[in-house]
Amino acid sequence: MPGLRKKFSYNLFLSAINALYRNYFETRRSKFGYIHRTARVRFPILIKGIENVYLHEHAHIMGRALIIATKAKFVMMKSSAASEGLTVITGNHPLVKGEFFLHRAGEEDVQLARDVIVEEDVGLYSNVTLLAGVRIGRGAVIGSGSVCRNSIPPYAIVAGNPAKVIGFRFSPQLAVEHEKELYPEDERLSLELLQENYRKYFTSRIKEIKTFMSI
């Protein structure tokens, strides 16, 4: 019985904490740059620059996320999701000869800030990091622990630090069929673009990818 009471008390405590977080989040929704009514953010989460965060239809961010968007935007388009531990940093401090790391004459907190964009239908697995200026292409899959320092083409599968393309979700032809089911004609990616990305990032790099995956 003591163990049962202890478990009941713990569950009651968790319910109270979750209710507190839900109430806090509801009061904070108006602070976002934009958040669709179907978008979901789970706690715990720390957002700096919430006015620069834009979450579209059915965007979903799981807990333990850190989003620093004080000087540029973070945008997650519709039906994209991030597992636990997402980190987004839209700015960094430049390394300039003759200047201190954080300061230059007459200025403080000098940053180079660039938007971070996650397009539609993207899957960000656990503990992914997105750095300033990165754009994750539609339908891409970002493997757990990846650090994206450069933009990722549509439907790519990437892994590592720095993140590298190791494959694609679909062949170009299948990607075209996939898009016909989801997007109006004027929003679909062209077969030519999909074929060029497939060649550039995958078929022309097979040996490099095999070496990378064997490490």
Coordinates of C-alpha atoms in Angstrom, one line a residue:
M1 CA 0.0 0.0 0.0
P2 CA 2.7 2.6 0.8
G3 CA 4.2 2.0 -2.7
L4 CA 0.8 2.4 -4.3
R5 CA 0.2 5.7 -2.4
K6 CA 3.7 6.9 -3.4
K7 CA 2.9 6.1 -7.1
F8 CA -0.4 7.9 -6.9
S9 CA 1.2 11.0 -5.4
Y10 CA 3.8 11.0 -8.1
N11 CA 1.2 10.7 -10.8
L12 CA -0.8 13.5 -9.2
F13 CA 2.3 15.7 -9.1
L14 CA 3.0 15.0 -12.8
S15 CA -0.6 15.9 -13.7
A16 CA -0.3 19.2 -11.8
I17 CA 2.9 20.1 -13.6
N18 CA 1.5 19.2 -17.0
A19 CA -1.6 21.3 -16.3
L20 CA 0.6 24.2 -15.2
Y21 CA 2.6 23.9 -18.4
R22 CA -0.5 23.7 -20.6
N23 CA -1.9 26.9 -19.0
Y24 CA 1.4 28.6 -19.4
F25 CA 1.6 27.7 -23.1
E26 CA -1.9 28.8 -23.8
T27 CA -1.1 32.2 -22.3
R28 CA 2.1 32.4 -24.5
R29 CA 0.5 31.4 -27.8
S30 CA -0.3 35.1 -28.5
K31 CA 3.4 35.9 -28.2
F32 CA 4.5 33.8 -31.2
G33 CA 5.1 35.5 -34.5
Y34 CA 2.5 33.0 -35.8
I35 CA 1.2 29.7 -34.5
H36 CA -1.6 27.8 -36.2
R37 CA -4.4 26.5 -33.9
T38 CA -3.3 22.9 -34.9
A39 CA 0.4 23.4 -34.0
R40 CA 1.6 21.8 -30.9
V41 CA 4.6 22.5 -28.6
R42 CA 5.3 20.1 -25.7
F43 CA 7.2 21.0 -22.5
P44 CA 9.7 21.5 -21.2
I45 CA 10.8 24.1 -23.9
L46 CA 12.9 27.3 -23.8
I47 CA 12.3 29.9 -26.5
K48 CA 14.2 33.1 -26.7
G49 CA 12.7 35.4 -29.3
I50 CA 9.3 33.8 -29.4
E51 CA 8.0 36.7 -31.6
N52 CA 10.3 35.3 -34.3
V53 CA 8.9 31.8 -34.2
Y54 CA 6.4 30.7 -36.8
L55 CA 4.6 27.3 -36.6
H56 CA 2.2 26.3 -39.3
E57 CA -0.6 23.7 -39.6
H58 CA 0.1 20.5 -37.6
A59 CA 3.7 21.5 -36.8
H60 CA 4.8 19.6 -33.7
I61 CA 7.8 20.2 -31.4
M62 CA 8.3 17.7 -28.6
G63 CA 9.9 18.5 -25.2
R64 CA 13.4 19.5 -24.2
A65 CA 13.7 21.9 -27.1
L66 CA 15.8 25.0 -27.1
I67 CA 15.0 27.7 -29.7
I68 CA 17.1 30.9 -29.8
A69 CA 15.6 33.2 -32.4
T70 CA 16.3 36.6 -31.0
K71 CA 17.5 38.3 -34.2
A72 CA 16.1 36.1 -37.0
K73 CA 13.2 33.8 -37.7
F74 CA 12.6 30.2 -37.1
V75 CA 9.8 28.9 -39.3
M76 CA 8.3 25.3 -39.3
M77 CA 5.9 24.7 -42.2
K78 CA 2.9 22.4 -42.1
S79 CA 3.0 18.8 -41.1
S80 CA 6.6 18.9 -39.9
A81 CA 7.7 17.5 -36.6
A82 CA 10.6 17.4 -34.2
S83 CA 11.3 14.8 -31.6
E84 CA 12.8 15.5 -28.2
G85 CA 15.8 17.7 -27.8
L86 CA 15.6 20.0 -30.9
T87 CA 18.0 22.9 -30.8
V88 CA 17.6 25.9 -33.2
I89 CA 20.1 28.7 -33.2
T90 CA 19.4 31.5 -35.7
G91 CA 22.5 33.6 -34.9
N92 CA 26.3 33.3 -34.3
H93 CA 29.1 35.6 -33.4
P94 CA 31.6 36.3 -36.2
L95 CA 35.3 35.9 -35.7
V96 CA 36.9 39.0 -37.0
K97 CA 40.6 40.0 -36.8
G98 CA 41.3 42.9 -34.4
E99 CA 37.9 42.5 -32.6
F100 CA 36.8 40.7 -29.5
F101 CA 34.6 37.7 -29.8
L102 CA 31.4 39.3 -28.4
H103 CA 32.0 43.0 -28.8
R104 CA 33.1 45.6 -31.3
A105 CA 33.6 49.3 -30.9
G106 CA 30.3 50.9 -29.9
E107 CA 28.3 47.7 -30.1
E108 CA 27.4 44.8 -27.9
D109 CA 26.2 41.3 -28.6
V110 CA 27.2 41.4 -32.3
Q111 CA 25.6 38.6 -34.2
L112 CA 25.3 37.3 -37.8
A113 CA 21.6 36.2 -37.8
R114 CA 19.9 34.3 -40.5
D115 CA 16.5 32.6 -40.7
V116 CA 16.1 28.9 -40.1
I117 CA 13.4 27.3 -42.3
V118 CA 11.9 23.9 -42.0
E119 CA 9.7 23.1 -45.0
E120 CA 6.7 20.9 -45.2
D121 CA 6.6 17.2 -44.2
V122 CA 10.0 17.2 -42.5
G123 CA 10.9 14.7 -39.8
L124 CA 13.5 15.9 -37.2
Y125 CA 14.5 13.0 -35.0
S126 CA 15.9 13.3 -31.4
N127 CA 18.6 15.8 -30.5
V128 CA 18.8 17.5 -33.9
T129 CA 20.6 20.9 -34.1
L130 CA 19.7 23.5 -36.8
L131 CA 22.2 26.4 -37.2
A132 CA 21.8 29.9 -38.6
G133 CA 20.8 30.1 -42.2
V134 CA 19.8 26.4 -42.7
R135 CA 16.8 25.5 -44.8
I136 CA 15.5 21.9 -44.5
G137 CA 13.9 20.9 -47.8
R138 CA 10.4 19.5 -48.0
G139 CA 10.1 15.9 -46.9
A140 CA 13.6 15.5 -45.6
V141 CA 14.5 13.2 -42.7
I142 CA 17.1 14.4 -40.2
G143 CA 18.6 11.5 -38.2
S144 CA 19.1 11.6 -34.4
G145 CA 22.0 13.7 -33.2
S146 CA 22.6 15.4 -36.6
V147 CA 24.0 19.0 -36.7
C148 CA 22.8 20.8 -39.8
R149 CA 25.2 23.5 -40.7
N150 CA 24.1 23.7 -44.4
S151 CA 20.8 23.5 -46.1
I152 CA 19.3 20.1 -47.0
P153 CA 17.6 19.3 -50.3
P154 CA 14.0 18.0 -50.5
Y155 CA 13.4 14.4 -49.5
A156 CA 17.0 13.8 -48.4
I157 CA 17.9 11.5 -45.5
V158 CA 20.8 13.0 -43.5
A159 CA 22.9 12.0 -40.5
G160 CA 26.0 13.1 -38.6
N161 CA 27.9 16.2 -37.5
P162 CA 28.2 18.0 -39.8
A163 CA 25.0 16.4 -41.3
K164 CA 25.6 14.7 -44.6
V165 CA 23.1 13.4 -47.2
I166 CA 23.2 9.6 -47.0
G167 CA 20.1 8.8 -49.2
F168 CA 16.7 9.9 -50.3
R169 CA 13.2 8.9 -49.1
F170 CA 12.1 8.4 -52.7
S171 CA 13.5 8.1 -56.2
P172 CA 12.7 11.2 -58.2
Q173 CA 9.8 9.4 -60.0
L174 CA 8.3 8.2 -56.7
A175 CA 8.7 11.7 -55.2
V176 CA 6.7 13.1 -58.1
E177 CA 3.9 10.6 -57.4
H178 CA 4.1 11.4 -53.7
E179 CA 3.7 15.1 -54.4
K180 CA 0.6 14.5 -56.6
E181 CA -1.2 13.1 -53.5
L182 CA -0.3 16.1 -51.3
Y183 CA 0.2 19.3 -53.2
P184 CA -1.7 21.3 -55.8
E185 CA 0.1 21.3 -59.2
D186 CA 1.5 24.8 -58.8
E187 CA 3.3 23.8 -55.6
R188 CA 4.9 20.6 -56.7
L189 CA 8.6 20.2 -57.2
S190 CA 9.6 19.5 -60.8
L191 CA 11.0 16.1 -61.8
E192 CA 14.1 17.9 -63.2
L193 CA 14.9 19.4 -59.8
L194 CA 14.4 16.1 -58.0
Q195 CA 16.6 14.3 -60.5
E196 CA 19.4 16.9 -60.2
N197 CA 19.4 16.7 -56.4
Y198 CA 19.4 12.9 -56.6
R199 CA 22.4 12.9 -58.8
K200 CA 24.3 15.7 -57.1
Y201 CA 23.8 14.5 -53.5
F202 CA 23.5 10.8 -53.9
T203 CA 24.4 8.8 -57.0
S204 CA 27.6 10.9 -57.7
R205 CA 28.7 10.4 -54.0
I206 CA 28.0 6.7 -53.4
K207 CA 31.7 5.9 -52.5
E208 CA 31.9 8.9 -50.1
I209 CA 28.6 7.9 -48.5
K210 CA 29.7 4.3 -48.0
T211 CA 32.9 5.5 -46.4
F212 CA 31.0 7.9 -44.1
M213 CA 28.5 5.2 -43.1
S214 CA 31.2 2.7 -42.2
I215 CA 32.9 5.1 -39.7

